[in-house]
């Protein structure tokens, strides 16, 4: 909203621009554009310039290879090449380690004046992070001037992570190293490498050659989104894996940049690729096929067969040799239980071990692997489903399905890494504009990831200590190129980095954006294809005091001016300037674009608004919508705007296991020609059509007559329902949708409550 405050008319805008530009010039002098925001930073008015005499002065324990890594990054971004020296000169950068004067682990003190830069780390990591701050400051301007300052800095969380799935799409070891460089620049210290899954096994295991020749490949790959039926495939064999030498190199490369790599070997689910190579490890014995499309598959490792544990322990032995990390990720998520339910070996295991159900069998599986890893001096980390059937004693939980798993684990005094899907899954769309590259689904704009607070408010201060940190996850189903992957990672990873490093008090989105805009020259030097859509126009819907529906437009672009139209034409410099919410009193298409210096910035915003009899009218819901799918005011069901394929775009109402029962009061008896609504059917997101949808009308709000009913919803996506009515007069409209209830066996999320999603009830 920062922009709107200032824009009253186009004439005033001109002079205000002038004032703001002057202010921002003052603010930018000595600006410390560092991401993540340092703990404490004070400009001192001086400036350090690199020159031909600049040397890198190493004192005490600072090792030369650390200095060389810095020099190569500095050179890449600035073309500068200071030499390493043990003698001071007239212009130097001095590095030192002093754990006494710098109290915080990974922390550093950074002092810049005219002649020198001094970086003192608590430890080697602290020195490294001071150097990353220096690279950011020097990299942002053409002359690489470093603003004079004193910075005291240290991280809020010890665990600051990014996950990457290399099974669905493979990225080379060299590519991984480039991303590690970028993560290190923003003080991320953990890379969670998701190495095995249904669609490909990506790590060489010498004892099991078929993991390389068979499991590392799939016959073909799904084209387009998996919700689009029928599925179409590309017919191209796809795959690849990292040799152990490559893995060693990547682990070393990361360690030199203070990044720990945690390998993930998935079990007991997401095992199709391994089963294809070694079918005896599945309950049915196969044959199996490395998956060619995305989802959750019912064939998993057999928990009753000892060969499964022999195989996994052999695999882990080789993994442990390659990865020195304290934690080994063993997956644990999304393991359907139907094969175990009918497998004689699994059932015998349950009887022998006194396990009451298949959830306890999963817990047995994880605990058995945990004991093995503990015996080798390592600890397990797993997705929150490892809570099912009882958590193993030393497990660390990665809370992804929401915050619940993390909260439960912290209350049981288990360590937790927060990665809740709705806040930190970078496979979600970052923009609602329809021409975004294909993504898994969902909506996670930069602002939302930035807003995430990793310590749930329900935890007390003792329990909060179990929250080790936070991680963003990059699932690669739709990321079939480096460019697409980077578009999803950056800049959202920088928001996560700030959440993970900076103190809660230091986090401010508008301030973050002003520092973020200055990272783009660095991205360019690093060859990173970062998205740049965060300043584009977004909208919200409101109501004015007369009950009329309003659409608010907003852009975070400083000095941006929004021009709009409502007649279908393109917005331009000569169409009206937006300065206040627009009242919706007829059906229209709002188009808008943001301009700066008379140039359009970014894409044109477009939103179709339907104006029908129910818009703005009061709505009563009998059952509460689910937390994640609740726009708040029930009248958002009649706001003239339809929910899109991006199911968490803020328009859809979701009823978890409960029915939709909405009553709209039109205020007076009127002729009704049509009632309609939209239902979103996405079984892969646990979103189920109702078993019956019906429309009812009434003149008195007591006696209702049914005017329409529908039981089939053929579209895998948005089902548009329209019922034309004859000779119908009514004041009250009731829409009833009967929830499917529990998701049936064999479907994604079997046994959980089905979500019934509806948006916009139309009355004409
Ligand atoms: C996950 O997203 N299945 C951990
Ligand atoms: Zn079995």
PDB file of C-alpha atoms in Angstrom, residues 298-554:
ATOM      1  CA  UNK A 298       0.842 -47.815  -3.756  1.00  0.00           C
ATOM      2  CA  UNK A 299       3.896 -50.050  -4.264  1.00  0.00           C
ATOM      3  CA  UNK A 300       6.372 -49.403  -1.451  1.00  0.00           C
ATOM      4  CA  UNK A 301       9.197 -51.340   0.225  1.00  0.00           C
ATOM      5  CA  UNK A 302       7.936 -54.522   1.888  1.00  0.00           C
ATOM      6  CA  UNK A 303       8.267 -54.089   5.632  1.00  0.00           C
ATOM      7  CA  UNK A 304       8.005 -57.809   6.295  1.00  0.00           C
ATOM      8  CA  UNK A 305      10.915 -58.864   4.102  1.00  0.00           C
ATOM      9  CA  UNK A 306      14.312 -58.800   5.790  1.00  0.00           C
ATOM     10  CA  UNK A 307      15.916 -58.305   2.376  1.00  0.00           C
ATOM     11  CA  UNK A 308      14.480 -54.771   2.408  1.00  0.00           C
ATOM     12  CA  UNK A 309      16.476 -53.883   5.519  1.00  0.00           C
ATOM     13  CA  UNK A 310      19.627 -55.578   4.208  1.00  0.00           C
ATOM     14  CA  UNK A 311      19.323 -53.519   1.019  1.00  0.00           C
ATOM     15  CA  UNK A 312      18.662 -50.221   2.793  1.00  0.00           C
ATOM     16  CA  UNK A 313      21.457 -50.747   5.305  1.00  0.00           C
ATOM     17  CA  UNK A 314      23.897 -51.544   2.483  1.00  0.00           C
ATOM     18  CA  UNK A 315      22.769 -48.418   0.648  1.00  0.00           C
ATOM     19  CA  UNK A 316      23.100 -46.331   3.805  1.00  0.00           C
ATOM     20  CA  UNK A 317      26.608 -47.689   4.440  1.00  0.00           C
ATOM     21  CA  UNK A 318      27.747 -46.203   1.135  1.00  0.00           C
ATOM     22  CA  UNK A 319      25.769 -43.009   1.749  1.00  0.00           C
ATOM     23  CA  UNK A 320      27.416 -42.549   5.160  1.00  0.00           C
ATOM     24  CA  UNK A 321      30.815 -42.849   3.540  1.00  0.00           C
ATOM     25  CA  UNK A 322      29.998 -39.968   1.229  1.00  0.00           C
ATOM     26  CA  UNK A 323      28.132 -37.631   3.554  1.00  0.00           C
ATOM     27  CA  UNK A 324      29.623 -36.635   6.923  1.00  0.00           C
ATOM     28  CA  UNK A 325      26.375 -34.908   8.036  1.00  0.00           C
ATOM     29  CA  UNK A 326      25.027 -35.589  11.520  1.00  0.00           C
ATOM     30  CA  UNK A 327      21.562 -36.046   9.995  1.00  0.00           C
ATOM     31  CA  UNK A 328      20.508 -38.563   7.387  1.00  0.00           C
ATOM     32  CA  UNK A 329      17.041 -37.943   5.901  1.00  0.00           C
ATOM     33  CA  UNK A 330      15.044 -41.127   5.552  1.00  0.00           C
ATOM     34  CA  UNK A 331      11.893 -39.656   3.959  1.00  0.00           C
ATOM     35  CA  UNK A 332       8.928 -41.300   5.626  1.00  0.00           C
ATOM     36  CA  UNK A 333       6.249 -39.267   3.843  1.00  0.00           C
ATOM     37  CA  UNK A 334       3.280 -40.388   1.774  1.00  0.00           C
ATOM     38  CA  UNK A 335       3.514 -44.133   2.276  1.00  0.00           C
ATOM     39  CA  UNK A 336       0.224 -45.832   1.330  1.00  0.00           C
ATOM     40  CA  UNK A 337      -0.451 -48.908   3.407  1.00  0.00           C
ATOM     41  CA  UNK A 338      -2.663 -51.053   1.153  1.00  0.00           C
ATOM     42  CA  UNK A 339       0.110 -53.429  -0.035  1.00  0.00           C
ATOM     43  CA  UNK A 340       1.214 -54.065   3.546  1.00  0.00           C
ATOM     44  CA  UNK A 341      -2.399 -54.744   4.475  1.00  0.00           C
ATOM     45  CA  UNK A 342      -2.613 -57.738   2.140  1.00  0.00           C
ATOM     46  CA  UNK A 343       1.036 -58.907   2.192  1.00  0.00           C
ATOM     47  CA  UNK A 344       1.587 -62.142   4.188  1.00  0.00           C
ATOM     48  CA  UNK A 345       5.152 -61.081   5.118  1.00  0.00           C
ATOM     49  CA  UNK A 346       4.065 -57.683   6.361  1.00  0.00           C
ATOM     50  CA  UNK A 347       1.168 -59.189   8.282  1.00  0.00           C
ATOM     51  CA  UNK A 348       3.492 -61.763   9.843  1.00  0.00           C
ATOM     52  CA  UNK A 349       5.847 -58.982  10.882  1.00  0.00           C
ATOM     53  CA  UNK A 350       2.939 -57.162  12.524  1.00  0.00           C
ATOM     54  CA  UNK A 351       1.948 -60.309  14.425  1.00  0.00           C
ATOM     55  CA  UNK A 352       5.534 -61.130  15.458  1.00  0.00           C
ATOM     56  CA  UNK A 353       6.217 -57.595  16.632  1.00  0.00           C
ATOM     57  CA  UNK A 354       2.818 -57.030  18.233  1.00  0.00           C
ATOM     58  CA  UNK A 355       1.970 -54.116  15.963  1.00  0.00           C
ATOM     59  CA  UNK A 356      -1.698 -53.196  16.000  1.00  0.00           C
ATOM     60  CA  UNK A 357      -1.965 -51.625  12.551  1.00  0.00           C
ATOM     61  CA  UNK A 358       0.012 -50.616   9.464  1.00  0.00           C
ATOM     62  CA  UNK A 359       0.831 -47.202  10.972  1.00  0.00           C
ATOM     63  CA  UNK A 360       2.714 -49.028  13.702  1.00  0.00           C
ATOM     64  CA  UNK A 361       4.418 -51.072  11.001  1.00  0.00           C
ATOM     65  CA  UNK A 362       5.631 -47.821   9.430  1.00  0.00           C
ATOM     66  CA  UNK A 363       6.883 -46.721  12.834  1.00  0.00           C
ATOM     67  CA  UNK A 364       8.642 -50.125  13.231  1.00  0.00           C
ATOM     68  CA  UNK A 365      10.312 -49.583   9.840  1.00  0.00           C
ATOM     69  CA  UNK A 366      11.584 -46.114  10.711  1.00  0.00           C
ATOM     70  CA  UNK A 367      12.732 -47.122  14.199  1.00  0.00           C
ATOM     71  CA  UNK A 368      14.653 -50.092  12.818  1.00  0.00           C
ATOM     72  CA  UNK A 369      16.478 -47.837  10.348  1.00  0.00           C
ATOM     73  CA  UNK A 370      17.040 -45.287  13.079  1.00  0.00           C
ATOM     74  CA  UNK A 371      18.694 -47.895  15.294  1.00  0.00           C
ATOM     75  CA  UNK A 372      20.993 -48.790  12.435  1.00  0.00           C
ATOM     76  CA  UNK A 373      21.953 -45.180  11.753  1.00  0.00           C
ATOM     77  CA  UNK A 374      22.412 -44.459  15.458  1.00  0.00           C
ATOM     78  CA  UNK A 375      24.785 -47.423  15.655  1.00  0.00           C
ATOM     79  CA  UNK A 376      26.863 -45.606  13.014  1.00  0.00           C
ATOM     80  CA  UNK A 377      26.802 -42.367  14.995  1.00  0.00           C
ATOM     81  CA  UNK A 378      24.163 -40.598  12.918  1.00  0.00           C
ATOM     82  CA  UNK A 379      20.665 -39.270  13.561  1.00  0.00           C
ATOM     83  CA  UNK A 380      17.580 -39.507  11.418  1.00  0.00           C
ATOM     84  CA  UNK A 381      15.459 -36.704  10.141  1.00  0.00           C
ATOM     85  CA  UNK A 382      12.143 -37.442   8.444  1.00  0.00           C
ATOM     86  CA  UNK A 383       8.972 -35.835   7.082  1.00  0.00           C
ATOM     87  CA  UNK A 384       6.190 -35.383   9.630  1.00  0.00           C
ATOM     88  CA  UNK A 385       4.496 -38.705   8.786  1.00  0.00           C
ATOM     89  CA  UNK A 386       7.199 -40.348  10.936  1.00  0.00           C
ATOM     90  CA  UNK A 387       4.978 -39.253  13.833  1.00  0.00           C
ATOM     91  CA  UNK A 388       2.428 -41.889  12.689  1.00  0.00           C
ATOM     92  CA  UNK A 389       2.393 -44.910  14.940  1.00  0.00           C
ATOM     93  CA  UNK A 390       4.817 -43.290  17.388  1.00  0.00           C
ATOM     94  CA  UNK A 391       7.960 -41.227  16.908  1.00  0.00           C
ATOM     95  CA  UNK A 392      11.295 -42.997  17.190  1.00  0.00           C
ATOM     96  CA  UNK A 393      13.386 -41.781  20.144  1.00  0.00           C
ATOM     97  CA  UNK A 394      15.956 -39.493  18.556  1.00  0.00           C
ATOM     98  CA  UNK A 395      14.170 -38.447  15.377  1.00  0.00           C
ATOM     99  CA  UNK A 396      14.152 -34.896  14.107  1.00  0.00           C
ATOM    100  CA  UNK A 397      10.949 -33.946  12.315  1.00  0.00           C
ATOM    101  CA  UNK A 398      10.632 -31.936   9.146  1.00  0.00           C
ATOM    102  CA  UNK A 399       7.141 -30.467   9.387  1.00  0.00           C
ATOM    103  CA  UNK A 400       5.756 -30.131   5.849  1.00  0.00           C
ATOM    104  CA  UNK A 401       2.029 -30.886   5.823  1.00  0.00           C
ATOM    105  CA  UNK A 402       1.550 -27.860   8.026  1.00  0.00           C
ATOM    106  CA  UNK A 403       2.863 -26.738  11.387  1.00  0.00           C
ATOM    107  CA  UNK A 404       0.977 -29.404  13.375  1.00  0.00           C
ATOM    108  CA  UNK A 405       3.667 -32.082  13.013  1.00  0.00           C
ATOM    109  CA  UNK A 406       6.348 -29.650  14.115  1.00  0.00           C
ATOM    110  CA  UNK A 407       4.309 -28.480  17.084  1.00  0.00           C
ATOM    111  CA  UNK A 408       3.576 -32.055  18.197  1.00  0.00           C
ATOM    112  CA  UNK A 409       7.236 -33.025  17.845  1.00  0.00           C
ATOM    113  CA  UNK A 410       8.528 -29.956  19.735  1.00  0.00           C
ATOM    114  CA  UNK A 411       6.065 -30.703  22.547  1.00  0.00           C
ATOM    115  CA  UNK A 412       7.533 -34.216  22.698  1.00  0.00           C
ATOM    116  CA  UNK A 413      10.998 -32.619  22.946  1.00  0.00           C
ATOM    117  CA  UNK A 414      12.070 -33.602  19.460  1.00  0.00           C
ATOM    118  CA  UNK A 415      13.991 -31.241  17.266  1.00  0.00           C
ATOM    119  CA  UNK A 416      12.127 -29.750  14.331  1.00  0.00           C
ATOM    120  CA  UNK A 417      12.828 -28.096  11.020  1.00  0.00           C
ATOM    121  CA  UNK A 418       9.829 -26.121   9.806  1.00  0.00           C
ATOM    122  CA  UNK A 419       8.971 -26.513   6.106  1.00  0.00           C
ATOM    123  CA  UNK A 420       5.187 -26.036   5.988  1.00  0.00           C
ATOM    124  CA  UNK A 421       3.920 -26.497   2.469  1.00  0.00           C
ATOM    125  CA  UNK A 422       1.700 -23.450   2.307  1.00  0.00           C
ATOM    126  CA  UNK A 423       4.529 -21.067   3.264  1.00  0.00           C
ATOM    127  CA  UNK A 424       7.749 -22.504   1.849  1.00  0.00           C
ATOM    128  CA  UNK A 425       7.043 -24.826  -1.091  1.00  0.00           C
ATOM    129  CA  UNK A 426       8.765 -23.244  -4.053  1.00  0.00           C
ATOM    130  CA  UNK A 427       6.937 -25.480  -6.538  1.00  0.00           C
ATOM    131  CA  UNK A 428       3.852 -23.305  -5.952  1.00  0.00           C
ATOM    132  CA  UNK A 429       3.104 -20.424  -8.322  1.00  0.00           C
ATOM    133  CA  UNK A 430       4.516 -17.066  -7.232  1.00  0.00           C
ATOM    134  CA  UNK A 431       2.049 -15.025  -9.273  1.00  0.00           C
ATOM    135  CA  UNK A 432      -1.618 -15.326 -10.242  1.00  0.00           C
ATOM    136  CA  UNK A 433      -0.948 -14.049 -13.781  1.00  0.00           C
ATOM    137  CA  UNK A 434      -2.130 -16.686 -16.223  1.00  0.00           C
ATOM    138  CA  UNK A 435       1.085 -16.828 -18.285  1.00  0.00           C
ATOM    139  CA  UNK A 436       3.308 -18.107 -15.465  1.00  0.00           C
ATOM    140  CA  UNK A 437       5.366 -21.187 -16.347  1.00  0.00           C
ATOM    141  CA  UNK A 438       3.587 -24.451 -15.525  1.00  0.00           C
ATOM    142  CA  UNK A 439       3.842 -25.304 -11.835  1.00  0.00           C
ATOM    143  CA  UNK A 440       2.503 -27.905  -9.430  1.00  0.00           C
ATOM    144  CA  UNK A 441      -0.291 -25.637  -8.193  1.00  0.00           C
ATOM    145  CA  UNK A 442      -1.070 -23.366  -5.305  1.00  0.00           C
ATOM    146  CA  UNK A 443      -0.010 -19.784  -4.781  1.00  0.00           C
ATOM    147  CA  UNK A 444       2.999 -18.664  -2.762  1.00  0.00           C
ATOM    148  CA  UNK A 445       3.953 -15.077  -3.544  1.00  0.00           C
ATOM    149  CA  UNK A 446       7.221 -13.642  -2.259  1.00  0.00           C
ATOM    150  CA  UNK A 447       5.336 -11.684   0.375  1.00  0.00           C
ATOM    151  CA  UNK A 448       3.815 -14.822   1.853  1.00  0.00           C
ATOM    152  CA  UNK A 449       7.073 -16.709   2.204  1.00  0.00           C
ATOM    153  CA  UNK A 450       8.579 -13.563   3.724  1.00  0.00           C
ATOM    154  CA  UNK A 451       5.710 -13.384   6.217  1.00  0.00           C
ATOM    155  CA  UNK A 452       6.362 -16.864   7.582  1.00  0.00           C
ATOM    156  CA  UNK A 453       7.266 -17.021  11.264  1.00  0.00           C
ATOM    157  CA  UNK A 454       8.999 -20.360  12.015  1.00  0.00           C
ATOM    158  CA  UNK A 455       8.218 -20.454  15.736  1.00  0.00           C
ATOM    159  CA  UNK A 456       4.539 -21.355  16.155  1.00  0.00           C
ATOM    160  CA  UNK A 457       2.872 -19.059  18.662  1.00  0.00           C
ATOM    161  CA  UNK A 458       1.432 -22.012  20.600  1.00  0.00           C
ATOM    162  CA  UNK A 459       4.909 -23.113  21.736  1.00  0.00           C
ATOM    163  CA  UNK A 460       6.281 -21.782  25.011  1.00  0.00           C
ATOM    164  CA  UNK A 461       9.864 -20.591  25.271  1.00  0.00           C
ATOM    165  CA  UNK A 462      11.221 -24.022  26.282  1.00  0.00           C
ATOM    166  CA  UNK A 463       9.377 -25.810  23.481  1.00  0.00           C
ATOM    167  CA  UNK A 464      10.456 -23.132  20.982  1.00  0.00           C
ATOM    168  CA  UNK A 465      14.078 -24.126  21.508  1.00  0.00           C
ATOM    169  CA  UNK A 466      13.342 -27.362  19.636  1.00  0.00           C
ATOM    170  CA  UNK A 467      12.737 -25.418  16.431  1.00  0.00           C
ATOM    171  CA  UNK A 468      16.148 -25.728  14.795  1.00  0.00           C
ATOM    172  CA  UNK A 469      15.246 -23.615  11.841  1.00  0.00           C
ATOM    173  CA  UNK A 470      13.483 -23.399   8.546  1.00  0.00           C
ATOM    174  CA  UNK A 471      13.836 -24.705   5.007  1.00  0.00           C
ATOM    175  CA  UNK A 472      12.240 -24.128   1.606  1.00  0.00           C
ATOM    176  CA  UNK A 473      11.571 -27.122  -0.613  1.00  0.00           C
ATOM    177  CA  UNK A 474      12.049 -27.266  -4.369  1.00  0.00           C
ATOM    178  CA  UNK A 475      10.136 -30.165  -5.916  1.00  0.00           C
ATOM    179  CA  UNK A 476      11.052 -30.572  -9.559  1.00  0.00           C
ATOM    180  CA  UNK A 477       8.125 -32.268 -11.299  1.00  0.00           C
ATOM    181  CA  UNK A 478       7.616 -29.261 -13.583  1.00  0.00           C
ATOM    182  CA  UNK A 479      11.204 -27.967 -13.513  1.00  0.00           C
ATOM    183  CA  UNK A 480      12.695 -29.544 -16.611  1.00  0.00           C
ATOM    184  CA  UNK A 481      15.387 -26.891 -17.086  1.00  0.00           C
ATOM    185  CA  UNK A 482      17.825 -24.849 -15.058  1.00  0.00           C
ATOM    186  CA  UNK A 483      15.963 -21.683 -16.040  1.00  0.00           C
ATOM    187  CA  UNK A 484      12.621 -22.972 -14.784  1.00  0.00           C
ATOM    188  CA  UNK A 485      14.195 -24.143 -11.535  1.00  0.00           C
ATOM    189  CA  UNK A 486      15.878 -20.800 -10.914  1.00  0.00           C
ATOM    190  CA  UNK A 487      12.686 -18.925 -11.691  1.00  0.00           C
ATOM    191  CA  UNK A 488      11.023 -20.790  -8.824  1.00  0.00           C
ATOM    192  CA  UNK A 489      13.990 -20.659  -6.401  1.00  0.00           C
ATOM    193  CA  UNK A 490      14.917 -17.010  -6.756  1.00  0.00           C
ATOM    194  CA  UNK A 491      14.127 -14.569  -5.365  1.00  0.00           C
ATOM    195  CA  UNK A 492      11.876 -16.570  -3.003  1.00  0.00           C
ATOM    196  CA  UNK A 493      14.915 -18.323  -1.478  1.00  0.00           C
ATOM    197  CA  UNK A 494      16.193 -14.897  -0.393  1.00  0.00           C
ATOM    198  CA  UNK A 495      13.001 -14.317   1.571  1.00  0.00           C
ATOM    199  CA  UNK A 496      13.526 -17.661   3.281  1.00  0.00           C
ATOM    200  CA  UNK A 497      17.168 -16.776   3.948  1.00  0.00           C
ATOM    201  CA  UNK A 498      16.118 -13.593   5.728  1.00  0.00           C
ATOM    202  CA  UNK A 499      13.470 -15.460   7.747  1.00  0.00           C
ATOM    203  CA  UNK A 500      16.125 -17.968   8.792  1.00  0.00           C
ATOM    204  CA  UNK A 501      18.940 -15.532   9.594  1.00  0.00           C
ATOM    205  CA  UNK A 502      17.572 -12.142  10.593  1.00  0.00           C
ATOM    206  CA  UNK A 503      16.021 -11.312  13.927  1.00  0.00           C
ATOM    207  CA  UNK A 504      12.239 -11.144  13.978  1.00  0.00           C
ATOM    208  CA  UNK A 505      12.382  -7.424  14.860  1.00  0.00           C
ATOM    209  CA  UNK A 506      14.552  -6.720  11.814  1.00  0.00           C
ATOM    210  CA  UNK A 507      12.153  -8.163   9.284  1.00  0.00           C
ATOM    211  CA  UNK A 508      10.226  -5.674   7.175  1.00  0.00           C
ATOM    212  CA  UNK A 509       8.899  -6.618   3.740  1.00  0.00           C
ATOM    213  CA  UNK A 510       9.139  -3.203   2.079  1.00  0.00           C
ATOM    214  CA  UNK A 511      12.692  -2.771   3.366  1.00  0.00           C
ATOM    215  CA  UNK A 512      13.523  -6.297   2.136  1.00  0.00           C
ATOM    216  CA  UNK A 513      12.215  -5.396  -1.321  1.00  0.00           C
ATOM    217  CA  UNK A 514      14.414  -2.320  -1.493  1.00  0.00           C
ATOM    218  CA  UNK A 515      17.463  -4.503  -0.800  1.00  0.00           C
ATOM    219  CA  UNK A 516      16.198  -7.256  -3.094  1.00  0.00           C
ATOM    220  CA  UNK A 517      15.937  -4.988  -6.138  1.00  0.00           C
ATOM    221  CA  UNK A 518      19.674  -4.377  -5.768  1.00  0.00           C
ATOM    222  CA  UNK A 519      20.494  -8.076  -5.994  1.00  0.00           C
ATOM    223  CA  UNK A 520      19.558  -8.312  -9.669  1.00  0.00           C
ATOM    224  CA  UNK A 521      22.982  -7.159 -10.925  1.00  0.00           C
ATOM    225  CA  UNK A 522      24.469  -9.936  -8.787  1.00  0.00           C
ATOM    226  CA  UNK A 523      22.032 -12.489 -10.184  1.00  0.00           C
ATOM    227  CA  UNK A 524      23.093 -11.423 -13.656  1.00  0.00           C
ATOM    228  CA  UNK A 525      26.766 -11.886 -12.853  1.00  0.00           C
ATOM    229  CA  UNK A 526      25.994 -15.279 -11.347  1.00  0.00           C
ATOM    230  CA  UNK A 527      23.960 -16.300 -14.402  1.00  0.00           C
ATOM    231  CA  UNK A 528      20.820 -16.772 -12.314  1.00  0.00           C
ATOM    232  CA  UNK A 529      17.438 -16.514 -14.067  1.00  0.00           C
ATOM    233  CA  UNK A 530      15.565 -15.065 -11.130  1.00  0.00           C
ATOM    234  CA  UNK A 531      11.879 -14.185 -11.380  1.00  0.00           C
ATOM    235  CA  UNK A 532      11.089 -10.502 -11.201  1.00  0.00           C
ATOM    236  CA  UNK A 533       7.329 -10.332 -10.783  1.00  0.00           C
ATOM    237  CA  UNK A 534       6.972  -9.325  -7.150  1.00  0.00           C
ATOM    238  CA  UNK A 535       6.196  -5.663  -7.907  1.00  0.00           C
ATOM    239  CA  UNK A 536       3.420  -6.499 -10.356  1.00  0.00           C
ATOM    240  CA  UNK A 537      -0.143  -5.504  -9.552  1.00  0.00           C
ATOM    241  CA  UNK A 538      -2.019  -7.629  -7.058  1.00  0.00           C
ATOM    242  CA  UNK A 539      -5.619  -7.230  -5.951  1.00  0.00           C
ATOM    243  CA  UNK A 540      -7.869  -7.670  -2.974  1.00  0.00           C
ATOM    244  CA  UNK A 541     -11.631  -7.483  -2.730  1.00  0.00           C
ATOM    245  CA  UNK A 542     -13.410  -5.405  -0.126  1.00  0.00           C
ATOM    246  CA  UNK A 543     -16.731  -3.750   0.628  1.00  0.00           C
ATOM    247  CA  UNK A 544     -17.577  -0.091   1.084  1.00  0.00           C
ATOM    248  CA  UNK A 545     -19.901   1.148   3.890  1.00  0.00           C
ATOM    249  CA  UNK A 546     -22.902   0.831   1.522  1.00  0.00           C
ATOM    250  CA  UNK A 547     -22.172  -2.857   1.064  1.00  0.00           C
ATOM    251  CA  UNK A 548     -20.871  -2.382  -2.481  1.00  0.00           C
ATOM    252  CA  UNK A 549     -18.046  -4.657  -3.572  1.00  0.00           C
ATOM    253  CA  UNK A 550     -14.681  -2.971  -4.130  1.00  0.00           C
ATOM    254  CA  UNK A 551     -11.542  -4.082  -5.913  1.00  0.00           C
ATOM    255  CA  UNK A 552      -8.262  -2.717  -4.538  1.00  0.00           C
ATOM    256  CA  UNK A 553      -5.181  -2.737  -6.749  1.00  0.00           C
ATOM    257  CA  UNK A 554      -1.695  -2.515  -5.357  1.00  0.00           C
TER     258      UNK A 554
END
